[in-house]
PDB file of C-alpha atoms in Angstrom:
ATOM      1  CA  UNK A   1     -37.906  -3.822  68.825  1.00 95.00           C
ATOM      2  CA  UNK A   2     -37.199  -0.421  67.095  1.00 97.00           C
ATOM      3  CA  UNK A   3     -33.574   1.087  67.354  1.00 98.00           C
ATOM      4  CA  UNK A   4     -32.550   4.543  66.051  1.00 98.00           C
ATOM      5  CA  UNK A   5     -28.989   5.361  65.494  1.00 98.00           C
ATOM      6  CA  UNK A   6     -28.238   8.997  64.717  1.00 97.00           C
ATOM      7  CA  UNK A   7     -25.078   9.575  62.705  1.00 95.00           C
ATOM      8  CA  UNK A   8     -24.868   5.889  61.494  1.00 94.00           C
ATOM      9  CA  UNK A   9     -22.281   6.900  58.671  1.00 91.00           C
ATOM     10  CA  UNK A  10     -19.450   7.496  61.044  1.00 90.00           C
ATOM     11  CA  UNK A  11     -16.930   4.860  62.488  1.00 90.00           C
ATOM     12  CA  UNK A  12     -18.854   4.581  65.886  1.00 94.00           C
ATOM     13  CA  UNK A  13     -22.238   4.882  64.173  1.00 94.00           C
ATOM     14  CA  UNK A  14     -21.767   2.088  61.923  1.00 93.00           C
ATOM     15  CA  UNK A  15     -20.293  -0.212  64.705  1.00 95.00           C
ATOM     16  CA  UNK A  16     -23.250   0.624  66.947  1.00 96.00           C
ATOM     17  CA  UNK A  17     -25.577  -0.434  63.984  1.00 96.00           C
ATOM     18  CA  UNK A  18     -23.814  -3.925  63.823  1.00 95.00           C
ATOM     19  CA  UNK A  19     -23.584  -4.383  67.567  1.00 96.00           C
ATOM     20  CA  UNK A  20     -27.402  -3.628  68.013  1.00 97.00           C
ATOM     21  CA  UNK A  21     -28.101  -6.134  65.346  1.00 95.00           C
ATOM     22  CA  UNK A  22     -25.929  -8.611  67.041  1.00 94.00           C
ATOM     23  CA  UNK A  23     -27.439  -7.927  70.377  1.00 96.00           C
ATOM     24  CA  UNK A  24     -31.014  -7.782  69.227  1.00 96.00           C
ATOM     25  CA  UNK A  25     -31.259  -9.959  66.202  1.00 94.00           C
ATOM     26  CA  UNK A  26     -34.954  -9.289  65.836  1.00 94.00           C
ATOM     27  CA  UNK A  27     -34.700  -5.701  65.880  1.00 96.00           C
ATOM     28  CA  UNK A  28     -35.368  -3.058  63.132  1.00 96.00           C
ATOM     29  CA  UNK A  29     -32.685  -0.420  63.215  1.00 97.00           C
ATOM     30  CA  UNK A  30     -33.310   3.056  61.640  1.00 97.00           C
ATOM     31  CA  UNK A  31     -29.841   4.109  60.531  1.00 97.00           C
ATOM     32  CA  UNK A  32     -30.098   7.973  60.437  1.00 97.00           C
ATOM     33  CA  UNK A  33     -27.611  10.016  58.640  1.00 95.00           C
ATOM     34  CA  UNK A  34     -27.033  12.890  56.328  1.00 91.00           C
ATOM     35  CA  UNK A  35     -25.385  10.703  53.740  1.00 88.00           C
ATOM     36  CA  UNK A  36     -27.323   8.074  51.758  1.00 89.00           C
ATOM     37  CA  UNK A  37     -26.518   4.823  52.821  1.00 87.00           C
ATOM     38  CA  UNK A  38     -26.870   1.037  51.679  1.00 86.00           C
ATOM     39  CA  UNK A  39     -26.931  -1.826  54.045  1.00 87.00           C
ATOM     40  CA  UNK A  40     -27.312  -4.561  51.714  1.00 82.00           C
ATOM     41  CA  UNK A  41     -25.811  -7.325  54.193  1.00 83.00           C
ATOM     42  CA  UNK A  42     -28.283  -5.893  56.752  1.00 88.00           C
ATOM     43  CA  UNK A  43     -31.790  -6.340  55.598  1.00 90.00           C
ATOM     44  CA  UNK A  44     -33.070  -5.360  59.180  1.00 93.00           C
ATOM     45  CA  UNK A  45     -31.462  -1.837  58.668  1.00 95.00           C
ATOM     46  CA  UNK A  46     -33.667   0.829  57.376  1.00 95.00           C
ATOM     47  CA  UNK A  47     -31.392   3.751  56.220  1.00 96.00           C
ATOM     48  CA  UNK A  48     -32.865   7.285  56.842  1.00 96.00           C
ATOM     49  CA  UNK A  49     -31.386  10.286  54.846  1.00 96.00           C
ATOM     50  CA  UNK A  50     -32.055  13.545  56.406  1.00 95.00           C
ATOM     51  CA  UNK A  51     -30.267  16.769  57.805  1.00 94.00           C
ATOM     52  CA  UNK A  52     -29.924  15.705  61.373  1.00 93.00           C
ATOM     53  CA  UNK A  53     -29.193  19.348  62.278  1.00 91.00           C
ATOM     54  CA  UNK A  54     -32.489  20.442  61.009  1.00 95.00           C
ATOM     55  CA  UNK A  55     -35.369  20.707  63.410  1.00 97.00           C
ATOM     56  CA  UNK A  56     -37.874  20.661  60.519  1.00 97.00           C
ATOM     57  CA  UNK A  57     -36.380  17.431  59.094  1.00 97.00           C
ATOM     58  CA  UNK A  58     -36.383  15.692  62.300  1.00 97.00           C
ATOM     59  CA  UNK A  59     -40.039  16.622  63.012  1.00 97.00           C
ATOM     60  CA  UNK A  60     -41.076  15.458  59.530  1.00 97.00           C
ATOM     61  CA  UNK A  61     -39.497  12.085  59.867  1.00 97.00           C
ATOM     62  CA  UNK A  62     -40.852  11.586  63.443  1.00 98.00           C
ATOM     63  CA  UNK A  63     -44.308  12.583  62.162  1.00 97.00           C
ATOM     64  CA  UNK A  64     -43.852   9.782  59.619  1.00 96.00           C
ATOM     65  CA  UNK A  65     -42.914   7.301  62.345  1.00 97.00           C
ATOM     66  CA  UNK A  66     -45.915   8.395  64.588  1.00 96.00           C
ATOM     67  CA  UNK A  67     -48.082   7.842  61.507  1.00 96.00           C
ATOM     68  CA  UNK A  68     -46.879   4.226  61.604  1.00 96.00           C
ATOM     69  CA  UNK A  69     -47.320   4.218  65.499  1.00 96.00           C
ATOM     70  CA  UNK A  70     -43.766   3.464  65.902  1.00 97.00           C
ATOM     71  CA  UNK A  71     -41.905   3.428  69.346  1.00 97.00           C
ATOM     72  CA  UNK A  72     -38.273   3.194  69.834  1.00 98.00           C
ATOM     73  CA  UNK A  73     -36.757   1.075  72.626  1.00 97.00           C
ATOM     74  CA  UNK A  74     -33.201   2.467  72.213  1.00 98.00           C
ATOM     75  CA  UNK A  75     -31.805   5.528  70.521  1.00 98.00           C
ATOM     76  CA  UNK A  76     -28.015   6.457  70.303  1.00 98.00           C
ATOM     77  CA  UNK A  77     -26.818   9.796  68.980  1.00 97.00           C
ATOM     78  CA  UNK A  78     -23.306   9.403  67.813  1.00 96.00           C
ATOM     79  CA  UNK A  79     -22.940  12.742  66.265  1.00 94.00           C
ATOM     80  CA  UNK A  80     -19.996  15.054  67.152  1.00 93.00           C
ATOM     81  CA  UNK A  81     -16.913  16.966  66.171  1.00 93.00           C
ATOM     82  CA  UNK A  82     -13.547  17.741  67.791  1.00 94.00           C
ATOM     83  CA  UNK A  83     -12.051  19.083  64.556  1.00 92.00           C
ATOM     84  CA  UNK A  84     -13.036  19.741  60.935  1.00 91.00           C
ATOM     85  CA  UNK A  85     -12.367  21.986  58.213  1.00 86.00           C
ATOM     86  CA  UNK A  86     -13.641  24.802  60.282  1.00 90.00           C
ATOM     87  CA  UNK A  87     -12.512  24.289  63.961  1.00 93.00           C
ATOM     88  CA  UNK A  88      -9.473  22.852  65.605  1.00 95.00           C
ATOM     89  CA  UNK A  89      -9.222  22.346  69.561  1.00 94.00           C
ATOM     90  CA  UNK A  90      -8.069  25.567  71.272  1.00 95.00           C
ATOM     91  CA  UNK A  91      -4.587  25.548  73.005  1.00 94.00           C
ATOM     92  CA  UNK A  92      -4.815  28.786  74.660  1.00 96.00           C
ATOM     93  CA  UNK A  93      -7.187  31.682  75.227  1.00 97.00           C
ATOM     94  CA  UNK A  94      -6.068  33.642  71.987  1.00 97.00           C
ATOM     95  CA  UNK A  95      -7.171  30.794  70.028  1.00 96.00           C
ATOM     96  CA  UNK A  96     -10.928  31.050  71.039  1.00 96.00           C
ATOM     97  CA  UNK A  97     -13.390  32.458  68.379  1.00 96.00           C
ATOM     98  CA  UNK A  98     -17.051  33.130  68.318  1.00 97.00           C
ATOM     99  CA  UNK A  99     -17.293  31.287  65.075  1.00 97.00           C
ATOM    100  CA  UNK A 100     -15.541  28.282  66.429  1.00 96.00           C
ATOM    101  CA  UNK A 101     -17.615  28.072  69.629  1.00 97.00           C
ATOM    102  CA  UNK A 102     -20.781  28.477  67.547  1.00 97.00           C
ATOM    103  CA  UNK A 103     -19.901  25.490  65.499  1.00 97.00           C
ATOM    104  CA  UNK A 104     -19.009  23.262  68.251  1.00 97.00           C
ATOM    105  CA  UNK A 105     -22.341  23.969  70.144  1.00 97.00           C
ATOM    106  CA  UNK A 106     -24.321  23.605  66.960  1.00 96.00           C
ATOM    107  CA  UNK A 107     -22.966  20.163  66.360  1.00 96.00           C
ATOM    108  CA  UNK A 108     -22.150  18.743  69.847  1.00 97.00           C
ATOM    109  CA  UNK A 109     -25.016  20.231  71.889  1.00 98.00           C
ATOM    110  CA  UNK A 110     -27.847  21.711  69.698  1.00 97.00           C
ATOM    111  CA  UNK A 111     -28.216  18.752  67.465  1.00 97.00           C
ATOM    112  CA  UNK A 112     -28.482  15.986  70.037  1.00 97.00           C
ATOM    113  CA  UNK A 113     -30.874  18.335  72.048  1.00 98.00           C
ATOM    114  CA  UNK A 114     -33.107  18.400  69.232  1.00 98.00           C
ATOM    115  CA  UNK A 115     -33.574  14.840  69.059  1.00 98.00           C
ATOM    116  CA  UNK A 116     -33.860  14.636  72.932  1.00 98.00           C
ATOM    117  CA  UNK A 117     -36.562  17.280  72.591  1.00 98.00           C
ATOM    118  CA  UNK A 118     -38.692  15.685  69.879  1.00 98.00           C
ATOM    119  CA  UNK A 119     -38.187  11.961  70.943  1.00 98.00           C
ATOM    120  CA  UNK A 120     -39.780  12.200  74.325  1.00 97.00           C
ATOM    121  CA  UNK A 121     -43.256  10.796  73.074  1.00 95.00           C
ATOM    122  CA  UNK A 122     -41.637   7.955  71.147  1.00 97.00           C
ATOM    123  CA  UNK A 123     -40.693   5.411  73.853  1.00 97.00           C
ATOM    124  CA  UNK A 124     -42.588   2.521  75.129  1.00 96.00           C
ATOM    125  CA  UNK A 125     -43.909   1.846  78.452  1.00 93.00           C
ATOM    126  CA  UNK A 126     -41.243  -0.468  79.351  1.00 94.00           C
ATOM    127  CA  UNK A 127     -37.430  -0.219  79.917  1.00 95.00           C
ATOM    128  CA  UNK A 128     -35.738   1.874  77.105  1.00 97.00           C
ATOM    129  CA  UNK A 129     -32.838   4.072  76.469  1.00 98.00           C
ATOM    130  CA  UNK A 130     -31.512   7.332  74.896  1.00 98.00           C
ATOM    131  CA  UNK A 131     -27.876   7.702  74.655  1.00 98.00           C
ATOM    132  CA  UNK A 132     -25.712  10.577  73.590  1.00 98.00           C
ATOM    133  CA  UNK A 133     -22.106  10.453  72.835  1.00 97.00           C
ATOM    134  CA  UNK A 134     -20.400  12.626  75.458  1.00 96.00           C
ATOM    135  CA  UNK A 135     -16.700  13.051  76.587  1.00 95.00           C
ATOM    136  CA  UNK A 136     -14.639  12.763  79.738  1.00 95.00           C
ATOM    137  CA  UNK A 137     -13.387  16.278  79.114  1.00 95.00           C
ATOM    138  CA  UNK A 138     -16.854  17.618  79.199  1.00 95.00           C
ATOM    139  CA  UNK A 139     -16.805  16.880  82.866  1.00 96.00           C
ATOM    140  CA  UNK A 140     -16.455  20.462  84.757  1.00 95.00           C
ATOM    141  CA  UNK A 141     -15.171  18.697  88.080  1.00 94.00           C
ATOM    142  CA  UNK A 142     -12.394  16.523  86.051  1.00 92.00           C
ATOM    143  CA  UNK A 143     -11.033  19.474  84.155  1.00 91.00           C
ATOM    144  CA  UNK A 144      -7.448  19.894  85.462  1.00 87.00           C
ATOM    145  CA  UNK A 145      -5.687  20.326  82.096  1.00 91.00           C
ATOM    146  CA  UNK A 146      -7.624  23.181  80.556  1.00 93.00           C
ATOM    147  CA  UNK A 147      -7.334  23.903  76.718  1.00 94.00           C
ATOM    148  CA  UNK A 148      -9.894  22.474  74.022  1.00 95.00           C
ATOM    149  CA  UNK A 149     -12.483  25.419  75.241  1.00 97.00           C
ATOM    150  CA  UNK A 150     -15.105  24.920  72.519  1.00 97.00           C
ATOM    151  CA  UNK A 151     -15.209  20.992  72.600  1.00 97.00           C
ATOM    152  CA  UNK A 152     -15.166  20.779  76.535  1.00 97.00           C
ATOM    153  CA  UNK A 153     -17.731  23.595  76.785  1.00 97.00           C
ATOM    154  CA  UNK A 154     -20.083  22.004  74.200  1.00 98.00           C
ATOM    155  CA  UNK A 155     -19.795  18.462  75.811  1.00 98.00           C
ATOM    156  CA  UNK A 156     -20.478  20.134  79.276  1.00 98.00           C
ATOM    157  CA  UNK A 157     -23.478  21.945  78.004  1.00 98.00           C
ATOM    158  CA  UNK A 158     -24.682  18.606  76.533  1.00 98.00           C
ATOM    159  CA  UNK A 159     -24.323  16.979  79.912  1.00 98.00           C
ATOM    160  CA  UNK A 160     -26.376  19.634  81.534  1.00 98.00           C
ATOM    161  CA  UNK A 161     -29.248  19.520  78.896  1.00 98.00           C
ATOM    162  CA  UNK A 162     -29.371  15.738  79.476  1.00 98.00           C
ATOM    163  CA  UNK A 163     -29.300  15.826  83.032  1.00 97.00           C
ATOM    164  CA  UNK A 164     -32.112  18.623  82.774  1.00 98.00           C
ATOM    165  CA  UNK A 165     -34.146  16.820  80.298  1.00 98.00           C
ATOM    166  CA  UNK A 166     -33.915  13.679  82.547  1.00 97.00           C
ATOM    167  CA  UNK A 167     -36.034  15.538  85.134  1.00 97.00           C
ATOM    168  CA  UNK A 168     -38.696  15.903  82.681  1.00 97.00           C
ATOM    169  CA  UNK A 169     -38.318  12.577  81.192  1.00 97.00           C
ATOM    170  CA  UNK A 170     -39.222  11.037  84.508  1.00 96.00           C
ATOM    171  CA  UNK A 171     -42.663  12.454  84.259  1.00 96.00           C
ATOM    172  CA  UNK A 172     -43.199  11.966  80.572  1.00 97.00           C
ATOM    173  CA  UNK A 173     -41.175   8.847  79.660  1.00 96.00           C
ATOM    174  CA  UNK A 174     -40.501   7.477  83.056  1.00 95.00           C
ATOM    175  CA  UNK A 175     -39.233   4.090  81.779  1.00 97.00           C
ATOM    176  CA  UNK A 176     -36.386   5.736  79.748  1.00 98.00           C
ATOM    177  CA  UNK A 177     -32.715   6.030  80.802  1.00 97.00           C
ATOM    178  CA  UNK A 178     -30.905   8.949  79.635  1.00 98.00           C
ATOM    179  CA  UNK A 179     -26.976   8.270  79.130  1.00 98.00           C
ATOM    180  CA  UNK A 180     -24.243  10.480  78.435  1.00 98.00           C
ATOM    181  CA  UNK A 181     -21.535   7.894  77.222  1.00 97.00           C
ATOM    182  CA  UNK A 182     -17.775   8.541  77.234  1.00 95.00           C
ATOM    183  CA  UNK A 183     -16.451   6.073  74.551  1.00 93.00           C
ATOM    184  CA  UNK A 184     -12.785   6.559  75.236  1.00 90.00           C
ATOM    185  CA  UNK A 185     -10.262   7.294  72.622  1.00 85.00           C
ATOM    186  CA  UNK A 186     -11.497   5.472  69.447  1.00 81.00           C
ATOM    187  CA  UNK A 187      -9.491   4.964  66.426  1.00 67.00           C
ATOM    188  CA  UNK A 188     -11.420   7.034  64.007  1.00 56.00           C
ATOM    189  CA  UNK A 189     -11.338  10.257  61.909  1.00 54.00           C
ATOM    190  CA  UNK A 190     -12.274  12.278  64.901  1.00 53.00           C
ATOM    191  CA  UNK A 191      -9.357  11.299  67.009  1.00 48.00           C
ATOM    192  CA  UNK A 192      -6.678  10.662  64.247  1.00 48.00           C
ATOM    193  CA  UNK A 193      -4.744  13.726  64.868  1.00 56.00           C
ATOM    194  CA  UNK A 194      -4.450  13.494  68.485  1.00 50.00           C
ATOM    195  CA  UNK A 195      -3.539   9.596  68.920  1.00 46.00           C
ATOM    196  CA  UNK A 196       0.316  10.290  69.224  1.00 55.00           C
ATOM    197  CA  UNK A 197       0.335  10.221  73.145  1.00 55.00           C
ATOM    198  CA  UNK A 198      -2.369   7.457  73.658  1.00 52.00           C
ATOM    199  CA  UNK A 199      -1.231   4.361  74.868  1.00 52.00           C
ATOM    200  CA  UNK A 200      -1.929   1.360  72.531  1.00 53.00           C
ATOM    201  CA  UNK A 201      -4.063  -0.217  75.141  1.00 54.00           C
ATOM    202  CA  UNK A 202      -6.183   2.807  75.474  1.00 60.00           C
ATOM    203  CA  UNK A 203      -6.999   3.241  71.562  1.00 77.00           C
ATOM    204  CA  UNK A 204     -10.131   1.358  71.011  1.00 84.00           C
ATOM    205  CA  UNK A 205     -11.765  -0.063  67.826  1.00 90.00           C
ATOM    206  CA  UNK A 206     -14.998   1.457  66.965  1.00 90.00           C
ATOM    207  CA  UNK A 207     -16.520  -2.138  67.311  1.00 93.00           C
ATOM    208  CA  UNK A 208     -15.019  -2.539  70.972  1.00 93.00           C
ATOM    209  CA  UNK A 209     -16.758   0.871  72.121  1.00 93.00           C
ATOM    210  CA  UNK A 210     -19.908  -0.280  70.401  1.00 95.00           C
ATOM    211  CA  UNK A 211     -19.818  -3.490  72.376  1.00 95.00           C
ATOM    212  CA  UNK A 212     -19.316  -1.748  75.571  1.00 95.00           C
ATOM    213  CA  UNK A 213     -21.915   0.944  74.796  1.00 96.00           C
ATOM    214  CA  UNK A 214     -24.538  -1.763  74.271  1.00 97.00           C
ATOM    215  CA  UNK A 215     -23.417  -3.443  77.452  1.00 96.00           C
ATOM    216  CA  UNK A 216     -23.853  -0.012  79.295  1.00 96.00           C
ATOM    217  CA  UNK A 217     -27.255   0.269  77.796  1.00 96.00           C
ATOM    218  CA  UNK A 218     -28.192  -3.225  79.105  1.00 95.00           C
ATOM    219  CA  UNK A 219     -27.324  -2.400  82.765  1.00 95.00           C
ATOM    220  CA  UNK A 220     -29.377   0.937  82.994  1.00 95.00           C
ATOM    221  CA  UNK A 221     -32.197   1.542  85.193  1.00 94.00           C
ATOM    222  CA  UNK A 222     -34.356   4.681  84.559  1.00 93.00           C
ATOM    223  CA  UNK A 223     -34.975   5.059  88.307  1.00 92.00           C
ATOM    224  CA  UNK A 224     -31.210   5.632  88.757  1.00 94.00           C
ATOM    225  CA  UNK A 225     -30.513   7.860  85.936  1.00 89.00           C
ATOM    226  CA  UNK A 226     -29.438  10.114  84.357  1.00 97.00           C
ATOM    227  CA  UNK A 227     -25.901   8.342  83.830  1.00 97.00           C
ATOM    228  CA  UNK A 228     -22.696  10.082  82.744  1.00 98.00           C
ATOM    229  CA  UNK A 229     -20.271   6.906  82.313  1.00 97.00           C
ATOM    230  CA  UNK A 230     -17.310   5.720  80.486  1.00 95.00           C
ATOM    231  CA  UNK A 231     -16.639   2.786  78.134  1.00 92.00           C
ATOM    232  CA  UNK A 232     -16.056   0.656  81.322  1.00 94.00           C
ATOM    233  CA  UNK A 233     -19.320   1.639  82.747  1.00 95.00           C
ATOM    234  CA  UNK A 234     -17.520   3.694  85.438  1.00 96.00           C
ATOM    235  CA  UNK A 235     -19.180   6.932  86.650  1.00 96.00           C
ATOM    236  CA  UNK A 236     -17.685  10.328  85.452  1.00 97.00           C
ATOM    237  CA  UNK A 237     -18.178  13.302  87.715  1.00 96.00           C
ATOM    238  CA  UNK A 238     -20.774  15.785  86.040  1.00 96.00           C
TER     239      UNK A 238
END
C-alpha cells in the first residue's frame, strides 16, 4: 500500500504520517513538503521535497511515480493558511484586499486542486481515498457570523472544486472517495492566535485529529461521496 501526505512538515501533516503508519504498518508513506525532511525513526516514510504549489513540480514527481507503476491508496492534502506574514483574517469589508484574496485562494484552493487534477490516474481499482483539509467556515449554508472573507471563500471554493471533481472521478476513478475534512480547532501555528475563546475540550491535538481523520477515511464508500465531514464524522452542509 502506498500513501501520500502533502504538507507533511506541518503539525497535522506530521501527525497524519504517524497515524497512517500506525494504522497501516505495511504501507509506504510519501511525505511531500516544500521543506527537506528526515524520518530516521520511520524507515517506511519516503520524504519528497518539492514545491507543492508548482504544477510543473507536481507533474514531474508524478511522472517519476508513473515510471515505477505506483498507485496510491490514500492521499491526504494537509496544506492551508489562515494567517501568515501576508494575510490576517478580515473582520470587516474594509479589510478585504485583492492581494490577500489571491494569496488565500492560491494556497487553500489552487494548490489542492492541482493535486486533485493530476492524481486522477494514480488510484487503484479498489477502495481508495483523496482527502483535503477544509473548514466548517467554508460552508455557505452554515455561515451566520460573517468575517474571514478570504479564508471562508477559499475553503468554500475548494469544497466546490472537490464536489465537481467527484463527478469526474466517479467515471475515471470510481473506487476513490473524495473527502473535505474539517479537523476542528487544532493546537497548531495556524490556530494559535485564535484559541482564546476556544473551550479546552474543543482544542484538539494534532494526533487526535489525525486519528479521527484516518477513522473517517476507513468509513468512506465511494458510492456515497463526495463527503464534507468534521472530526466526529458528522456531515457539514455544503
